[in-house]
XYZ file of C-alpha atoms in Angstrom:
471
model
C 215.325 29.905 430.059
C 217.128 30.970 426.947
C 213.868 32.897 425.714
C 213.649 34.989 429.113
C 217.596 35.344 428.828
C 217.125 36.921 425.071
C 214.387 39.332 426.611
C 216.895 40.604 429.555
C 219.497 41.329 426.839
C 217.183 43.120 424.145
C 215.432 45.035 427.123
C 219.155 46.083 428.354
C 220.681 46.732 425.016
C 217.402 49.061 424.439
C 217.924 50.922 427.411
C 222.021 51.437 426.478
C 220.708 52.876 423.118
C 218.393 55.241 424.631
C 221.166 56.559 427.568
C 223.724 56.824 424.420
C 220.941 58.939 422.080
C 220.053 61.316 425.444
C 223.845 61.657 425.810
C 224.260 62.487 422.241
C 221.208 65.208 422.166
C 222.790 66.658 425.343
C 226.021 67.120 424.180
C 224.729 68.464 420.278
C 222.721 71.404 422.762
C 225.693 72.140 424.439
C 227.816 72.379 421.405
C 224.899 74.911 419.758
C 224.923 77.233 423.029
C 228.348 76.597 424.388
C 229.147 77.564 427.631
C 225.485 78.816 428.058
C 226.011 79.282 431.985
C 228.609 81.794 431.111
C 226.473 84.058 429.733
C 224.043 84.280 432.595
C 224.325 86.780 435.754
C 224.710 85.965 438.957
C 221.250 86.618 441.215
C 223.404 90.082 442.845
C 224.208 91.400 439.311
C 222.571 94.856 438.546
C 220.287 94.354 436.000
C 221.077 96.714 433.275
C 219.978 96.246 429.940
C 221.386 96.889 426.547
C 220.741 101.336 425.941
C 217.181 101.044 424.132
C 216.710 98.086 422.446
C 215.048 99.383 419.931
C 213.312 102.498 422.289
C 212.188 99.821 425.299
C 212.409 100.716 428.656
C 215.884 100.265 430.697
C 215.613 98.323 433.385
C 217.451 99.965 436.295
C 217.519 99.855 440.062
C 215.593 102.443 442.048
C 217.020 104.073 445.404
C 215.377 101.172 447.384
C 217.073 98.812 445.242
C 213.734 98.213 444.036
C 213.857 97.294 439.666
C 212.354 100.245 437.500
C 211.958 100.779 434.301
C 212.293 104.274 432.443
C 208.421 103.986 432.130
C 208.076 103.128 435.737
C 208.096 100.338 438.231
C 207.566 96.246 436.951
C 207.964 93.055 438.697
C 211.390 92.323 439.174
C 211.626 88.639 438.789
C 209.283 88.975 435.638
C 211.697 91.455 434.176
C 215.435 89.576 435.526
C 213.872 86.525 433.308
C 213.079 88.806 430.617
C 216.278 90.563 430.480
C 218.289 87.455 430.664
C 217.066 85.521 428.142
C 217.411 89.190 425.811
C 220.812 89.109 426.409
C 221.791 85.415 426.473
C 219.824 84.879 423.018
C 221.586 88.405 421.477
C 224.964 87.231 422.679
C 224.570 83.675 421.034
C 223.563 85.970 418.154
C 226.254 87.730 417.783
C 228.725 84.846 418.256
C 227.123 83.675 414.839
C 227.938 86.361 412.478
C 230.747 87.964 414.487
C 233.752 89.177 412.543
C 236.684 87.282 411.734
C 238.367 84.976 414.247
C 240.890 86.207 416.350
C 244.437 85.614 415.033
C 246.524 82.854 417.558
C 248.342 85.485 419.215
C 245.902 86.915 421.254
C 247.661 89.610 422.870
C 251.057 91.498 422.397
C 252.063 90.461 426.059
C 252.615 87.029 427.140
C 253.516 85.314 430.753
C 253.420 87.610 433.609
C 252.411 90.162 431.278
C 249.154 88.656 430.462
C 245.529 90.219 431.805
C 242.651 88.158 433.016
C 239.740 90.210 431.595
C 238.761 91.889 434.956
C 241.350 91.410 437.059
C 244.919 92.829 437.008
C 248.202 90.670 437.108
C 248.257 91.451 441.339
C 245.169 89.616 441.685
C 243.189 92.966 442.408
C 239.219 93.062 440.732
C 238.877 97.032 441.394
C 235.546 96.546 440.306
C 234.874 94.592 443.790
C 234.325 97.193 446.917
C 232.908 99.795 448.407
C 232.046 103.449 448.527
C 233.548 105.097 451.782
C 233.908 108.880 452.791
C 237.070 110.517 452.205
C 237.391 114.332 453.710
C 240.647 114.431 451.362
C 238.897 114.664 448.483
C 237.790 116.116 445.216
C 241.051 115.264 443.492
C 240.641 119.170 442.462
C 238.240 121.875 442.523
C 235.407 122.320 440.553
C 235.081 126.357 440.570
C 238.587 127.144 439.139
C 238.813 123.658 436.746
C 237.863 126.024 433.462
C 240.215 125.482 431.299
C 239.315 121.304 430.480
C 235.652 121.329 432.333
C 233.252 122.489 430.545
C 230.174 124.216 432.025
C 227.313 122.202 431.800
C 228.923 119.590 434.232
C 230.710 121.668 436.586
C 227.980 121.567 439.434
C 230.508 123.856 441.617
C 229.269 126.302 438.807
C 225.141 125.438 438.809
C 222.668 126.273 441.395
C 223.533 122.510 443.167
C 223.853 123.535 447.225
C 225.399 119.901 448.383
C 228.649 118.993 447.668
C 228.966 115.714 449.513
C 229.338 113.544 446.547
C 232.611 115.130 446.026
C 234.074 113.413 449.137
C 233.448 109.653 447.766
C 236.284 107.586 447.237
C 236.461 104.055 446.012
C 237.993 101.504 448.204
C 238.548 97.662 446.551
C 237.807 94.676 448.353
C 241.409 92.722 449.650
C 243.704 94.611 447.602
C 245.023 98.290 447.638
C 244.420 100.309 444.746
C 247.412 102.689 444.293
C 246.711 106.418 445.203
C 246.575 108.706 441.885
C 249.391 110.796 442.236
C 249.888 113.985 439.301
C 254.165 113.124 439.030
C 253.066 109.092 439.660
C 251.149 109.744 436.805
C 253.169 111.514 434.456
C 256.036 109.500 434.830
C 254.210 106.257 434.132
C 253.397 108.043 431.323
C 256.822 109.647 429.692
C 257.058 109.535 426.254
C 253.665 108.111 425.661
C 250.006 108.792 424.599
C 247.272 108.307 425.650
C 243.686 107.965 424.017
C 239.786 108.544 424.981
C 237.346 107.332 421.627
C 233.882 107.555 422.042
C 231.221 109.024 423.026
C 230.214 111.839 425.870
C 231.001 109.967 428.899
C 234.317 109.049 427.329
C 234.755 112.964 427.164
C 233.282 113.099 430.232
C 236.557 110.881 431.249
C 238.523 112.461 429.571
C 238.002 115.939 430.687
C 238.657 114.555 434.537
C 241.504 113.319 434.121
C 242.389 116.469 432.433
C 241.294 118.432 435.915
C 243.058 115.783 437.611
C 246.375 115.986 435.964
C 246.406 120.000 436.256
C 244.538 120.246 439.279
C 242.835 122.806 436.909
C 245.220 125.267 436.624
C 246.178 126.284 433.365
C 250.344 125.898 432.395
C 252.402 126.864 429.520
C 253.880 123.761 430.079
C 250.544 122.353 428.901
C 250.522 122.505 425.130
C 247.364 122.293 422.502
C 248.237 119.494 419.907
C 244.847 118.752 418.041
C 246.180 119.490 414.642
C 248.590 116.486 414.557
C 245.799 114.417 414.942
C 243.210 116.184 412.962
C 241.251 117.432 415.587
C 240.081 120.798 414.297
C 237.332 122.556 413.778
C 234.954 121.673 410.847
C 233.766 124.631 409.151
C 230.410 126.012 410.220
C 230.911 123.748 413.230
C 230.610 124.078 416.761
C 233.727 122.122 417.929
C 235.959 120.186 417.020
C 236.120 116.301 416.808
C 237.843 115.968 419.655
C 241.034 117.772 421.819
C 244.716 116.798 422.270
C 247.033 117.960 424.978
C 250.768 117.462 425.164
C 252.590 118.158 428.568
C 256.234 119.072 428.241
C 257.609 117.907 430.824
C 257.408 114.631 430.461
C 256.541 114.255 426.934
C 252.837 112.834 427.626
C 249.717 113.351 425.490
C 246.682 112.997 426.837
C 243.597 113.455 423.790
C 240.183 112.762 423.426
C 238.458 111.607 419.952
C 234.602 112.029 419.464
C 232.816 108.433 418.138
C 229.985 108.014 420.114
C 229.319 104.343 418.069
C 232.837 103.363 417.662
C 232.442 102.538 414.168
C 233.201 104.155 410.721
C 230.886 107.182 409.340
C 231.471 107.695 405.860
C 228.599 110.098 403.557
C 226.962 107.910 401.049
C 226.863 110.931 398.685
C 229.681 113.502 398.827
C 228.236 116.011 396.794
C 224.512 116.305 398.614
C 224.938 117.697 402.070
C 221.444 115.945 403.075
C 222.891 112.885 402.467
C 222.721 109.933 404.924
C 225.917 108.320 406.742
C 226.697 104.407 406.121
C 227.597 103.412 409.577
C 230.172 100.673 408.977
C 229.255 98.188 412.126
C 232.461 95.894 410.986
C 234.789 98.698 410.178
C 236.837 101.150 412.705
C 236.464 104.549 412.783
C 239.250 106.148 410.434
C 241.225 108.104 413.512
C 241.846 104.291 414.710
C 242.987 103.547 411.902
C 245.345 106.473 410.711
C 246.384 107.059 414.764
C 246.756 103.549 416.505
C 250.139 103.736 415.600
C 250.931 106.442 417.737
C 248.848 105.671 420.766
C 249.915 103.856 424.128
C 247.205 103.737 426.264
C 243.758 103.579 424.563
C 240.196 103.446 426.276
C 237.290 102.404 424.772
C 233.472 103.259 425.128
C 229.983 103.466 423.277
C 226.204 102.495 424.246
C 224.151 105.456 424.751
C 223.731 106.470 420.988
C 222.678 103.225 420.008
C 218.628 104.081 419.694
C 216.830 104.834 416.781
C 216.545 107.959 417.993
C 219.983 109.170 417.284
C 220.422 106.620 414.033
C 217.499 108.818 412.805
C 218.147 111.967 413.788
C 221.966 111.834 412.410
C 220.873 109.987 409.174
C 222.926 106.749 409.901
C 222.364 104.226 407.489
C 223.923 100.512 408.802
C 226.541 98.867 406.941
C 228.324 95.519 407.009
C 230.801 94.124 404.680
C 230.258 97.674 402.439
C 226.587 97.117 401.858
C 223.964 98.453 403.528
C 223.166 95.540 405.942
C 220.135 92.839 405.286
C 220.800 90.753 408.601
C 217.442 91.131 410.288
C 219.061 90.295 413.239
C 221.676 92.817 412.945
C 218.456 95.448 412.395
C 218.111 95.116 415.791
C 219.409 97.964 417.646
C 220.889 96.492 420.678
C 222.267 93.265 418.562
C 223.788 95.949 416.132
C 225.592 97.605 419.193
C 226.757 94.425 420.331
C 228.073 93.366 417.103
C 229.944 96.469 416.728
C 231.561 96.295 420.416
C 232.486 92.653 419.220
C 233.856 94.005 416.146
C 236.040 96.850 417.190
C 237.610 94.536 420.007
C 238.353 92.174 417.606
C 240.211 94.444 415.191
C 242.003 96.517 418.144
C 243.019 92.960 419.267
C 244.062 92.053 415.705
C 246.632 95.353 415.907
C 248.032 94.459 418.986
C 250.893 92.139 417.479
C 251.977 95.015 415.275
C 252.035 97.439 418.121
C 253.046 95.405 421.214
C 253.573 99.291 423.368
C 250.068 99.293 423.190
C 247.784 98.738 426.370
C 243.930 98.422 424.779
C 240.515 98.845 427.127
C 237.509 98.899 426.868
C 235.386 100.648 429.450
C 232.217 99.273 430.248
C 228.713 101.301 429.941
C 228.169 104.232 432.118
C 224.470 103.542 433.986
C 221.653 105.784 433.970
C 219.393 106.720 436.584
C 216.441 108.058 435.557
C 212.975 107.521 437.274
C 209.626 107.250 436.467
C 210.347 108.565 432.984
C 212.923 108.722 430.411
C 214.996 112.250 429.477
C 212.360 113.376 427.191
C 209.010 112.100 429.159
C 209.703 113.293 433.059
C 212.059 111.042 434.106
C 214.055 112.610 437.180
C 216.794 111.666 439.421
C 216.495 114.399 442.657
C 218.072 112.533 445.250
C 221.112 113.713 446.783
C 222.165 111.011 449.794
C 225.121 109.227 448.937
C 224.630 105.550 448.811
C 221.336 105.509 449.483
C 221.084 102.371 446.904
C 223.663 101.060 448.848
C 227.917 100.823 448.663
C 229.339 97.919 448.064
C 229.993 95.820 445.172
C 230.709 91.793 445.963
C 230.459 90.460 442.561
C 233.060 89.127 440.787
C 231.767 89.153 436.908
C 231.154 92.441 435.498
C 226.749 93.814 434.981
C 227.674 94.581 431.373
C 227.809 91.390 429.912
C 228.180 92.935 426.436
C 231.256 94.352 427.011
C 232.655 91.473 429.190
C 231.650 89.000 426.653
C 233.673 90.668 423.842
C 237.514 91.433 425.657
C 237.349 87.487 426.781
C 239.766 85.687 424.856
C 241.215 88.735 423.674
C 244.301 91.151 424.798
C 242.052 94.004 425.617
C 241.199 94.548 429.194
C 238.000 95.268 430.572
C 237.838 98.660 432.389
C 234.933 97.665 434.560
C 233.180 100.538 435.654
C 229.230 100.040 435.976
C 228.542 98.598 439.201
C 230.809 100.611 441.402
C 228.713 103.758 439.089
C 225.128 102.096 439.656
C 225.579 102.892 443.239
C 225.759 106.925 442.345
C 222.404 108.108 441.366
C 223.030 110.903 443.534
C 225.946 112.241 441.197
C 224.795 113.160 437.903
C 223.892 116.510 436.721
C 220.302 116.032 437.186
C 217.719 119.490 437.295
C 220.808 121.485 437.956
C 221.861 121.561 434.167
C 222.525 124.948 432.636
C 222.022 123.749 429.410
C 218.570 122.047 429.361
C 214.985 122.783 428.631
C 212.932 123.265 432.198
C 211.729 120.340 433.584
C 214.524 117.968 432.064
C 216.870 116.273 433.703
C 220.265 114.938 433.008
C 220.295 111.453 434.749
C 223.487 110.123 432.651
C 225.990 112.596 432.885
C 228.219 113.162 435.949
C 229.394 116.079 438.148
C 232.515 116.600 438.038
C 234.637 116.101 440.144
C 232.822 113.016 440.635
C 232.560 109.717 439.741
C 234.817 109.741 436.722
C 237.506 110.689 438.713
C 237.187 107.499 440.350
C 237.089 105.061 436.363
C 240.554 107.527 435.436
C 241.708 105.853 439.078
C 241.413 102.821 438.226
C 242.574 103.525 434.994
C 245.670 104.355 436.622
C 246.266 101.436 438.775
C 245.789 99.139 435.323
C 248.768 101.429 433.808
C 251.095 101.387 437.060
C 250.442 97.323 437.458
C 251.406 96.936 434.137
C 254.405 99.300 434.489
C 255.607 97.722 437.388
C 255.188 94.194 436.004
C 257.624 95.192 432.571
C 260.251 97.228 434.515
C-alpha cells in the first residue's frame, strides 16, 4: 500500500515539474518576442511591404484586389506568410539595437491632451472610411494653381482627358471629420509654423496644401521666407533644398524641407567633390536640429529612397554611432529604413519636453501602384475608374506597420495615410508625365488636386482637435 502510494506521489510530483518547466519555456519565448501578436496584420490589412528590400518585388494589390508583385502576379497566401514573417522578424530586429530609450515623459501633453497613436482625442480613426463622390470638389483648380504646383503633377496641364478623380472626397467611419476651411485654417494656425521634411511625396504634400491655402492664386500677402531657414539655392544647383512661405495676415509659415531618408548627410571628404556621403541612420538631419525650435506643426515622411538604387547612385555610405556601420543586420536595406524611422521618432520625441508648442507626426508611406513591372522595367498603372479596387477602409490598425510600430509609446502621432491611398491607383501621374522617358510611367506620384489634398485634411482635423482640446 505504502509502495503504490510512493509511486502516485513521484508520478504526480513528475508531472508538476514538467507543467512548471513548459510554463517557464513559454513565458522565456514570450519575454524574447514580446507582444509578438502585435506585430502581425489583421487578414483585411493591405499587404504592403517595406520600399525594396534590398531591390525585391513590392507586394501590392491589383485592381481586382488580386496580390501582385512589381514583377508580376504570385500566390497570395504564399506571399501574406512571406511578408509577415519579413516584417515581424525586422521589427524584433530593430527593437534590439534601437536607439536610446525614450526618456519618462513621453510626450509634452498630458491628460486630455494626450494622442492614442491613430486615433484623435474625439475618438475619430480618420484612417477608417470610405471614398464617396463629392461634385464640390477639387479644393482648387489645377490649370491656374502655378505659382506652388509644379508641372509635372498638374494633370489639368498634361494630355490626361478624365478628371473624375478630382471629385473624391474622404468620408470617416462614425465620426465627422471637420471641413478644411482657408480662414479655419489660418487661424488655427496664427503665429505658428508649420513643417513638411522628407522626401517627394512630402513635397508632394506640401505643395497641396500650398494650392489649398491660396486656392492658387498668387498674393502679396503671401511672402517668400526660405532664407531664414537656409533654403536657398546651392550653387550650380537646380533648386533649392526646400521652400518657405510666410502669410501676413495671420503670421503663419507654411515650408517644406527636402530629406528624402530623414537622416543626416554629411561628405566624408570636404575637399574631393566625388566624395561619398555618411548617411547617419541614428542622427537627424541638421535643419531638425538647427530649426525644431521654431516649428509648431511638423510632418514626417521617408520610404521610397531606401533601395540600393538611390544609396548608390547618390554615394551614401551608412553610418551609426559615427562609424561607418558593421551591423549586418542594419546592411539590410529595409531594416536600415526601419531603424532610421525608429530613430528619428525617438529623438523628435526626446525634444518634445523642451518644446511642449510642438505637435510631431509622422505620416505613413505613400503606396505605389505599379503593374506587371517596376518604373524602370514596364510597369504601368492605366486605369482610370475610381475605386475600382474598392472604397472603404474597416481596419482599425494602420498597413504600415513600420511606421505604426515606431510613434507607439511615443508623443508623435501617426498621420495614417496608406490605406485610404491604396484604394487610388487611378490617381497618380501615370503615362501622362511631361517629364519622363516614353513608355514610363509614374505609378507613385499623385495628381494634384488629388489625393494629397485629402492626407493635408486630415492633417487639419489632427491640428483643430488639438486646438479645440487646449483652448
Amino acid at each position: 500500500m505504502k509502495a503504490g502510494f510512493s509511486i502516485f506521489k513521484s508520478t504526480a510530483f513528475s508531472l508538476l515539474l514538467i507543467v512548471l518547466v513548459c510554463a517557464t519555456v513559454l513565458v522565456w519565448a514570450w519575454q524574447r518576442t514580446p507582444l509578438l501578436s502585435a506585430f502581425l496584420p489583421p487578414d483585411s490589412l493591405l499587404q504592403l511591404s517595406p520600399e525594396d528590400k534590398d531591390n525585391q518585388p513590392v507586394l501590392t494589390v491589383g485592381r481586382n484586389g488580386t496580390a501582385e508583385t512589381s514583377t508580376g502576379l504570385v500566390e497570395a497566401e504564399v506571399k501574406h506568410d512571406q511578408k509577415m514573417e519579413t516584417n515581424l522578424k525586422t521589427d524584433v530586429q530593430i527593437m534590439e539595437f534601437a536607439p536610446p530609450e525614450r526618456s519618462e515623459n513621453t510626450s509634452s501633453t498630458t491628460g486630455k491632451e494626450q494622442y492614442n497613436e491613430n486615433v484623435n482625442d474625439q475618438g475619430c480613426n480618420y484612417a477608417k472610411g470610405k471614398w464617396v463622390l463629392d461634385d464640390s470638389w477639387p479644393l482648387y483648380s489645377g490649370f491656374h494653381c502655378n505659382k506652388w504646383l509644379s508641372r509635372m503633377w498638374a494633370c489639368r496641364l498634361m494630355q490626361r482627358k478624365d478628371f473624375t478623380y478630382e471629385k473624391l472626397r474622404w468620408q470617416p467611419k462614425n465620426c465627422q471629420m471637420e471641413e478644411f476651411e482657408v480662414s479655419k485654417f489660418l487661424e488655427r494656425m496664427r503665429d505658428k509654423t508649420l513643417a513638411f521634411v522628407g522626401d517627394s511625396l512630402g513635397r508632394q504634400q506640401f505643395q497641396s496644401l500650398m494650392c489649398m491655402i491660396t486656392g492658387g492664386k498668387e498674393s502679396h500677402g503671401v511672402i517668400d521666407v526660405g532664407k531664414e531657414y537656409g533654403l536657398v539655392m546651392p550653387h550650380g544647383g537646380s533648386r533649392p533644398n526646400g521652400w518657405a512661405y510666410w502669410f501676413s495676415s495671420t503670421n503663419t509659415t507654411v515650408l517644406y524641407y527636402w530629406s528624402t531618408c530623414l537622416c543626416d548627410l554629411e561628405p566624408i571628404n570636404t575637399t574631393n567633390p566625388e566624395t561619398d556621403y555618411a548617411m547617419h541612420l541614428d542622427r537627424p538631419p541638421g535643419f531638425l536640429r538647427q530649426f525644431l525650435h521654431k516649428l509648431d506643426v511638423l510632418v514626417l515622411n521617408t520610404g521610397h529612397h531606401w533601395n540600393r538604387g538611390k544609396l548608390k547612385a547618390n554615394r551614401w555610405v551608412m553610418y551609426v554611432g559615427g562609424m561607418p556601420n558593421t551591423n549586418r543586420r542594419l546592411a539590410m536595406i529595409g531594416d536600415a529604413k526601419n531603424f532610421t524611422i525608429h530613430s528619428i521618432v525617438n529623438w523628435v520625441n526626446s525634444q518634445l519636453p523642451k518644446h511642449p508648442h510642438l505637435k510631431a507626426f509622422y505620416r505613413s508611406i505613400s503606396p505605389r501602384h505599379f503593374v506587371n513591372g517596376d518604373w524602370n522595367t514596364g510597369g504601368s498603372c492605366d486605369n482610370t475608374t475610381p475605386m475600382s479596387i474598392g472604397k472603404e477602409v474597416l481596419q482599425d490598425e494602420s498597413s504600415d506597420y513600420s511606421a505604426g510600430n515606431a510613434v507607439k509609446g511615443t508623443g508623435v502621432k501617426l498621420l495614417d495615410i496608406t490605406a485610404l491611398s491604396q484604394l487610388r491607383d487611378e490617381g497618380h501621374i501615370s503615362h501622362y508625365s511631361t517629364t519622363a522617358s516614353k513608355g514610363v510611367h509614374d505609378c507613385l506620384h499623385w495628381c494634384l488636386p488629388g489625393v494629397p489634398d485629402t492626407w493635408n485634411e486630415i492633417l487639419f482635423a489632427h491640428i483643430s482637435a488639438t486646438s479645440v482640446i487646449n483652448s
